[in-house]
Structures are given as C-alpha cells and as structure tokens.
Amino acid sequence: MTRLFRVAAVALLLSVSSLGVAADNFTLRLAQTWGPNSPILGETTENMAKMAEEMSGGRLKIRIDSSNKHKAPFGIFDLVRNGQYDMGHTASYYYKGTIPNAMYFTTVPFGMIAPEMYAWFYHDQGMELMQKVYEPFGLLSFPGGNTGNQMGGWFNKEINSVADLKGLKMRTPGFAGEVMAELGVAVTNLPPGELYTALERGTVDAVEWVGPALDFPMGFHQIAKYYYSGWQEPGAEVQFLINDKTWNKLPKDLQAILRIAMRTAAYDMYIQTTHESGVAWDRMKEDYPNVTHKTFPPEVIDAMRDATNKLLAQEAGKDDLAKDIINSQRDYLKQVRQWTNISDKAYLNSIATD
Ligand code: CA
C-alpha cells in the first residue's frame, strides 16, 4: 500500500465515523397486535415510524410487522420481552393473565376519560407507576394512542335488566370481561379478525370492540341492531412497548425523537378516532336506519359498578402495587372529575337541545 493510499483510506474512515454513518443508524422491528392495513391502530404505528425517521434524518427506522406476519396478535408482550422484536404496539389489558397490573394502564370501567387519563399519565403518577410494572420484565411502556370513550357493544337483543345478561355470549376483554362474567355473561376475547364471523354465525350474541370509527369497518352494524353506549372503557389507551436493551442502545437524541414520535402519534390517534367516529356514526345511521342507539338502564349500570368495585377491592387486597395503582387512579379521578363536571359535562348539559 502506498503512503498516499494509506492516508486517503484513513481520511475516508475518519470522515465516515465523524458523520456517524455506520455506527449511529438504527432499524428497530415492531410487532403489532393489529392486522395489515388496520385502520387507525395500524395508521398510528406507521405515523410514529414516519415521524421518527423524518425527525432523525433517516437515522432511526422502524419496520412494522402486523399479526399476519408474526402470528401472535396477543403475544406482543412476550415477543418484545424475549427480544424477538424491539418494540410492540398492543393493549396492555390483553396480558392480564401474565402481568395483571398492566391492565389498569389501558382503562378501568367507570374510570377516567381520555383527557383525564393523559393528565394522570403525564402530570401525575401514571408514567411512574407504569414503569414500576414493566421494569421487572425488561420493558418500557408508553401511551400509544387513545380510542376515546368506547361503546358498550353491539347486541342482538335489548338489555333491560341484569337478568337479560345471564348466559349471554359476549366478546369483551380486560377487566370489563371479568365484570361481565360476575353478572353471568359468558365472556370470550376473540382476536379482532374473528369478530364479524363470530357475531354473524351466532358464536357470540354480542360484541364489544371500540366505537364507530373502528366498528364501522368491521361491519357489525350489518348484523346487530342495538348499539349501546359504554361504561367499560371510558378512555382506552393502547401502548408502545420497548425492550430496554434496545432503548439503552439508542443515543439520547434518538431516545428523545422516539419519545416525541410516540407521544405525538398517540395524540393523533385520539383525534383521528374522534373525527372518524363522527363520520362513521353518521353513515351507519343513514345506511342502516334500523340501528338503534341505547344506553344501559340504571339497574344494569349499578350492578356493573358494584361488580367493578368488588373486583377492584379484591385486586387491591392481593398485591401492593395493584393497590397503589388503583388508589392513585381513584384519588386522581376524584380530583380531576370535579373539573370535568363543571366544564365539559356542564357545558354539554346546559346547551343540550334534546
Ligand atoms: Ca373495547
């Protein structure tokens, strides 16, 4: 090697490393519960990945695998914990069997609505408590998008009393499923892709999914007549999961970019859902005039509330961290709801025309 060539080679190496071309680029793999082209939920991960790549000038890329690829829609927690994927996008309450304390970070029946939930996460104890739950598993969890207030579900018959719930076969996951089971409902949690067929074939009598924005593309309004307002998921937050080994490998600026991309995509999901629910409900009523909106009667709501409080007390009695989370959410709700009541609730009530 001539001296000149050696100098040129060293200079080239130096320029490459000073630009950080090789060492500073990251491609993270993300597994999501949702199928390919999944409206809103799938768009949220794409939106997050696009923002992260643009903000990092291409240094941080995120490759997304949907459930058709990894075949484990409800196995995201394990895929990320075991390092098969760097990141996940899912709902924490799907894993209540493995990590029971995770479910409170999605939503709790009779709990906080979306703005209250975000306020608890980012301005009270939410993030800190969530990290306490995930740290032993080598994971970080971040709010990953809110569905807003969820509907109570699609029913083939009217629910006029608690007796009408007995023996009803219904898809509803998480803590709400346990509450419904207390009231005699035969509860199942089918993956999203199986819900339409299950309702159509009568494998289930009722389906709870999300709200108009996400229920409309599923087509439930073509089968079931009664669409009930909710009680069970007043502000359901999905989540981003990250393996902490991956997180610790990222330089500080890319960690910051990822945080901002996740937080922005989560908020975008909330407002996109609000927008698309308005559009979808309008269309459902027009295309299927038989679809009837209902609210559960006070007797049924009271029974659901009693069952919720009973189960929460049981959980709090079993585990100190569960108790801390339940108490934190309850205390925070007690305070923040006073404001919601004299602002949004009072405004809507005072201007109501029907
Ligand atoms: Ca739901």
Coordinates of C-alpha atoms and ligand atoms in Angstrom, one line a residue:
M1 CA 0.0 0.0 0.0
T2 CA 1.4 3.4 -0.9
R3 CA 1.7 6.0 1.7
L4 CA -0.7 8.2 -0.2
F5 CA -3.3 5.5 -0.4
R6 CA -3.0 4.8 3.4
V7 CA -3.6 8.5 4.2
A8 CA -6.6 8.5 1.9
A9 CA -8.0 5.4 3.5
V10 CA -7.6 6.7 7.0
A11 CA -9.1 10.0 6.0
L12 CA -12.1 8.2 4.5
L13 CA -12.6 6.1 7.7
L14 CA -12.4 9.3 9.8
S15 CA -14.9 11.1 7.7
V16 CA -17.3 8.1 7.8
S17 CA -17.1 7.8 11.6
S18 CA -17.3 11.5 12.2
L19 CA -20.5 11.6 10.2
G20 CA -21.7 8.6 12.2
V21 CA -22.9 6.8 9.0
A22 CA -22.3 3.3 10.2
A23 CA -22.5 3.3 14.0
D24 CA -25.3 5.7 14.5
N25 CA -28.1 4.2 12.3
F26 CA -30.8 2.0 13.9
T27 CA -33.5 -0.1 12.4
L28 CA -36.0 -1.3 15.1
R29 CA -38.5 -4.0 14.5
L30 CA -42.0 -3.5 15.8
A31 CA -44.7 -6.2 16.2
Q32 CA -48.3 -5.0 16.4
T33 CA -51.5 -6.8 17.5
W34 CA -53.3 -5.4 14.5
G35 CA -53.6 -6.9 11.1
P36 CA -52.2 -5.3 7.9
N37 CA -53.8 -2.1 6.8
S38 CA -55.6 -1.8 10.1
P39 CA -57.5 1.5 10.2
I40 CA -56.4 4.0 12.9
L41 CA -54.5 1.5 15.1
G42 CA -52.1 0.4 12.2
E43 CA -52.0 4.0 11.0
T44 CA -50.8 5.1 14.4
T45 CA -47.6 2.9 14.2
E46 CA -47.0 4.0 10.6
N47 CA -47.4 7.6 11.7
M48 CA -45.0 7.1 14.6
A49 CA -42.4 5.4 12.4
K50 CA -42.6 8.1 9.7
M51 CA -42.1 10.9 12.3
A52 CA -39.2 9.1 13.9
E53 CA -37.4 8.6 10.6
E54 CA -38.0 12.2 9.4
M55 CA -37.0 13.8 12.7
S56 CA -33.8 11.7 12.9
G57 CA -32.8 12.4 9.3
G58 CA -33.2 8.7 8.5
R59 CA -31.0 7.5 11.4
L60 CA -33.9 5.8 13.1
K61 CA -36.0 3.5 11.1
I62 CA -38.9 1.3 12.4
R63 CA -40.0 -1.8 10.5
I64 CA -43.6 -2.8 11.4
D65 CA -44.8 -6.4 11.3
S66 CA -48.6 -7.0 11.6
S67 CA -50.3 -10.1 13.0
N68 CA -50.3 -11.9 9.6
K69 CA -46.5 -11.9 9.8
H70 CA -45.7 -12.8 13.4
K71 CA -48.9 -14.8 14.0
A72 CA -49.2 -13.7 17.6
P73 CA -51.7 -10.8 18.0
F74 CA -52.0 -11.4 21.7
G75 CA -48.3 -12.4 22.1
I76 CA -46.7 -8.9 21.7
F77 CA -45.7 -8.7 25.3
D78 CA -43.6 -11.9 25.0
L79 CA -42.2 -11.1 21.6
V80 CA -40.8 -7.8 22.9
R81 CA -39.8 -9.2 26.3
N82 CA -37.9 -12.1 24.7
G83 CA -36.1 -9.7 22.3
Q84 CA -37.7 -11.2 19.1
Y85 CA -38.9 -7.7 18.4
D86 CA -37.5 -4.4 19.7
M87 CA -40.9 -2.7 20.0
G88 CA -44.6 -3.6 20.2
H89 CA -47.9 -1.9 19.7
T90 CA -50.8 -3.5 21.6
A91 CA -53.1 -3.0 24.5
S92 CA -51.8 -3.8 28.0
Y93 CA -55.0 -5.4 29.2
Y94 CA -54.7 -8.3 26.7
Y95 CA -51.9 -9.6 29.1
K96 CA -53.8 -9.6 32.4
G97 CA -53.1 -13.3 32.7
T98 CA -49.3 -12.8 32.6
I99 CA -49.0 -9.3 34.1
P100 CA -52.2 -8.5 35.9
N101 CA -51.2 -5.0 36.9
A102 CA -50.8 -3.9 33.3
M103 CA -54.5 -3.8 32.7
Y104 CA -55.0 -0.5 34.6
F105 CA -53.0 1.4 32.1
T106 CA -55.4 0.6 29.3
T107 CA -58.6 1.6 31.1
V108 CA -60.8 0.8 34.0
P109 CA -64.6 0.5 34.0
F110 CA -66.2 3.7 35.5
G111 CA -62.7 5.3 35.3
M112 CA -61.1 8.2 33.6
I113 CA -62.0 9.6 30.2
A114 CA -59.2 10.3 27.7
P115 CA -58.1 13.8 28.8
E116 CA -58.2 12.8 32.4
M117 CA -56.2 9.6 31.6
Y118 CA -53.5 11.6 29.7
A119 CA -53.3 14.1 32.6
W120 CA -52.8 11.2 35.0
F121 CA -50.0 9.7 32.8
Y122 CA -48.1 12.9 32.1
H123 CA -48.8 15.1 35.1
D124 CA -49.5 12.8 37.9
Q125 CA -48.2 9.3 38.8
G126 CA -49.3 7.3 35.7
M127 CA -45.9 7.0 33.9
E128 CA -44.0 6.3 37.1
L129 CA -46.4 3.5 38.2
M130 CA -46.5 2.0 34.7
Q131 CA -42.7 1.8 34.7
K132 CA -42.7 0.0 38.0
V133 CA -45.0 -2.6 36.5
Y134 CA -42.8 -3.2 33.4
E135 CA -39.3 -2.8 34.7
P136 CA -39.1 -6.4 36.1
F137 CA -39.8 -7.7 32.6
G138 CA -37.0 -5.6 31.0
L139 CA -39.5 -3.4 29.2
L140 CA -40.5 0.2 28.9
S141 CA -44.1 1.1 28.1
F142 CA -45.5 4.4 26.7
P143 CA -49.1 5.6 26.0
G144 CA -49.7 4.5 22.4
G145 CA -53.0 6.2 21.4
N146 CA -56.4 6.6 22.9
T147 CA -59.7 5.4 21.4
G148 CA -61.7 7.9 23.3
N149 CA -64.9 6.7 25.1
Q150 CA -65.7 3.2 23.8
M151 CA -69.2 2.0 23.0
G152 CA -70.6 -0.8 25.2
G153 CA -71.1 -3.0 22.2
W154 CA -73.4 -4.5 19.6
F155 CA -76.3 -6.6 20.9
N156 CA -78.9 -8.7 19.1
K157 CA -81.4 -8.0 21.8
E158 CA -82.2 -5.2 24.2
I159 CA -80.7 -5.3 27.7
N160 CA -83.4 -4.1 30.0
S161 CA -82.3 -5.8 33.2
V162 CA -79.4 -7.7 34.8
A163 CA -81.3 -10.9 34.0
D164 CA -81.0 -10.2 30.3
L165 CA -77.2 -10.5 30.6
K166 CA -77.3 -14.0 32.1
G167 CA -76.0 -16.6 29.7
L168 CA -75.3 -14.0 27.0
K169 CA -72.2 -15.0 25.0
M170 CA -70.1 -11.8 24.5
R171 CA -66.7 -10.8 23.4
T172 CA -65.3 -8.2 25.8
P173 CA -61.7 -8.2 27.0
G174 CA -59.8 -7.0 30.1
F175 CA -61.3 -6.1 33.4
A176 CA -64.7 -5.4 31.8
G177 CA -64.8 -9.1 30.8
E178 CA -64.4 -10.1 34.4
V179 CA -67.2 -7.7 35.5
M180 CA -69.5 -9.1 32.8
A181 CA -68.6 -12.6 34.0
E182 CA -69.7 -11.6 37.5
L183 CA -73.1 -10.7 36.0
G184 CA -73.5 -14.1 34.4
V185 CA -72.2 -13.3 30.9
A186 CA -70.2 -16.0 29.1
V187 CA -67.1 -13.9 28.2
T188 CA -64.6 -14.5 25.4
N189 CA -61.8 -12.5 23.9
L190 CA -61.5 -13.3 20.2
P191 CA -58.9 -11.6 18.1
P192 CA -60.2 -8.7 16.0
G193 CA -60.1 -10.7 12.7
E194 CA -62.6 -13.3 14.0
L195 CA -65.3 -11.0 15.5
Y196 CA -67.5 -10.4 12.4
T197 CA -67.8 -14.1 11.7
A198 CA -68.4 -15.0 15.3
L199 CA -71.3 -12.5 15.5
E200 CA -72.7 -13.5 12.2
R201 CA -72.7 -17.2 13.0
G202 CA -74.0 -16.7 16.5
T203 CA -70.9 -18.0 18.2
V204 CA -71.3 -14.8 20.2
D205 CA -74.5 -12.9 20.9
A206 CA -72.8 -9.6 21.4
V207 CA -69.5 -8.0 20.5
E208 CA -67.7 -5.1 22.1
W209 CA -64.9 -3.7 20.0
V210 CA -64.3 0.1 20.1
G211 CA -66.6 2.7 18.7
P212 CA -68.0 3.9 15.3
A213 CA -64.6 4.7 13.8
L214 CA -63.3 1.2 14.2
D215 CA -66.6 -0.7 14.4
F216 CA -67.8 0.6 11.1
P217 CA -65.0 -1.1 9.0
M218 CA -65.8 -4.3 10.9
G219 CA -69.4 -4.2 9.7
F220 CA -71.1 -5.1 13.0
H221 CA -74.0 -2.7 12.2
Q222 CA -74.9 -5.0 9.3
I223 CA -75.7 -7.8 11.8
A224 CA -76.7 -6.4 15.2
K225 CA -79.4 -3.8 15.8
Y226 CA -78.6 -2.4 19.2
Y227 CA -75.6 -0.2 19.8
Y228 CA -75.1 0.6 23.5
S229 CA -73.1 3.4 24.9
G230 CA -70.2 2.3 27.1
W231 CA -69.3 2.0 30.8
Q232 CA -66.3 -0.3 30.5
E233 CA -63.6 1.6 28.6
P234 CA -64.1 5.3 29.1
G235 CA -60.7 6.2 27.7
A236 CA -58.8 3.2 26.5
E237 CA -55.1 3.8 25.8
V238 CA -53.2 1.3 23.7
Q239 CA -49.4 1.1 24.3
F240 CA -46.0 1.1 22.8
L241 CA -43.6 -1.4 24.4
I242 CA -39.8 -1.3 24.0
N243 CA -37.2 -3.8 25.1
D244 CA -34.9 -1.9 27.5
K245 CA -31.8 -3.3 25.8
T246 CA -32.9 -1.7 22.6
W247 CA -33.8 1.5 24.4
N248 CA -30.4 1.7 26.1
K249 CA -28.5 1.2 22.8
L250 CA -30.1 4.3 21.4
P251 CA -28.2 7.6 21.8
K252 CA -30.0 10.3 23.8
D253 CA -31.2 12.3 20.8
L254 CA -32.8 9.2 19.2
Q255 CA -34.5 8.3 22.5
A256 CA -35.9 11.9 22.6
I257 CA -37.1 11.6 19.0
L258 CA -38.7 8.2 19.7
R259 CA -40.5 9.6 22.8
I260 CA -41.8 12.6 20.8
A261 CA -42.9 10.4 17.9
M262 CA -44.8 8.0 20.2
R263 CA -46.4 10.8 22.1
T264 CA -47.5 12.7 19.0
A265 CA -48.7 9.5 17.3
A266 CA -50.7 8.6 20.4
Y267 CA -52.4 12.0 20.5
D268 CA -53.1 11.8 16.7
M269 CA -54.8 8.5 17.2
Y270 CA -57.1 10.1 19.8
I271 CA -58.2 13.0 17.5
Q272 CA -58.3 10.8 14.4
T273 CA -60.7 8.5 16.3
T274 CA -62.9 11.4 17.3
H275 CA -63.0 12.6 13.7
E276 CA -63.7 9.2 12.1
S277 CA -66.3 8.2 14.8
G278 CA -68.3 11.3 13.9
V279 CA -68.2 10.4 10.2
A280 CA -68.8 6.7 10.7
W281 CA -71.8 7.1 13.1
D282 CA -73.4 9.5 10.6
R283 CA -73.0 6.9 7.8
M284 CA -74.2 3.9 9.9
K285 CA -77.4 5.7 10.8
E286 CA -78.0 6.6 7.1
D287 CA -77.2 3.2 5.6
Y288 CA -78.8 1.1 8.3
P289 CA -81.7 3.1 9.7
N290 CA -82.7 0.1 12.0
V291 CA -79.5 0.5 14.0
T292 CA -80.7 1.8 17.4
H293 CA -78.6 3.6 19.9
K294 CA -79.2 2.6 23.5
T295 CA -77.8 3.2 27.0
F296 CA -77.9 0.6 29.7
P297 CA -80.6 1.2 32.2
P298 CA -79.6 2.4 35.7
E299 CA -80.2 -1.0 37.3
V300 CA -77.7 -2.6 34.9
I301 CA -75.2 0.2 35.3
D302 CA -75.5 -0.1 39.1
A303 CA -74.8 -3.8 39.0
M304 CA -71.8 -3.2 36.8
R305 CA -70.4 -0.6 39.1
D306 CA -70.9 -2.8 42.2
A307 CA -69.1 -5.7 40.4
T308 CA -66.3 -3.4 39.3
N309 CA -65.8 -2.1 42.9
K310 CA -65.8 -5.6 44.3
L311 CA -63.2 -6.8 41.8
L312 CA -61.0 -3.8 42.3
A313 CA -61.1 -4.3 46.1
Q314 CA -60.1 -7.9 45.5
E315 CA -57.2 -7.0 43.3
A316 CA -56.0 -4.3 45.7
G317 CA -56.0 -6.9 48.5
K318 CA -53.8 -9.3 46.6
D319 CA -50.9 -7.1 45.6
D320 CA -49.3 -3.9 46.9
L321 CA -48.5 -2.4 43.5
A322 CA -52.1 -3.1 42.3
K323 CA -53.3 -1.3 45.4
D324 CA -51.0 1.7 44.7
I325 CA -52.2 1.9 41.1
I326 CA -55.9 1.5 42.0
N327 CA -55.7 4.2 44.7
S328 CA -53.7 6.6 42.5
Q329 CA -56.3 6.3 39.7
R330 CA -59.2 6.6 42.2
D331 CA -57.7 9.6 44.0
Y332 CA -56.8 11.4 40.8
L333 CA -60.2 10.8 39.3
K334 CA -61.9 12.2 42.4
Q335 CA -60.0 15.4 41.9
V336 CA -59.9 15.9 38.1
R337 CA -63.6 14.8 37.6
Q338 CA -64.7 17.9 39.6
W339 CA -63.3 20.0 36.9
T340 CA -64.7 17.8 34.1
N341 CA -68.1 18.1 35.7
I342 CA -68.1 21.9 35.8
S343 CA -66.5 22.3 32.4
D344 CA -67.3 19.7 29.6
K345 CA -70.2 18.0 31.4
A346 CA -71.9 21.2 32.5
Y347 CA -71.3 22.8 29.0
L348 CA -72.9 19.8 27.2
N349 CA -75.8 19.6 29.6
S350 CA -76.5 23.3 29.6
I351 CA -76.6 23.6 25.8
A352 CA -78.5 20.3 25.2
T353 CA -81.4 20.6 22.9
D354 CA -82.7 17.1 23.0
Ligands
CA1 CA -63.1 -2.4 23.6

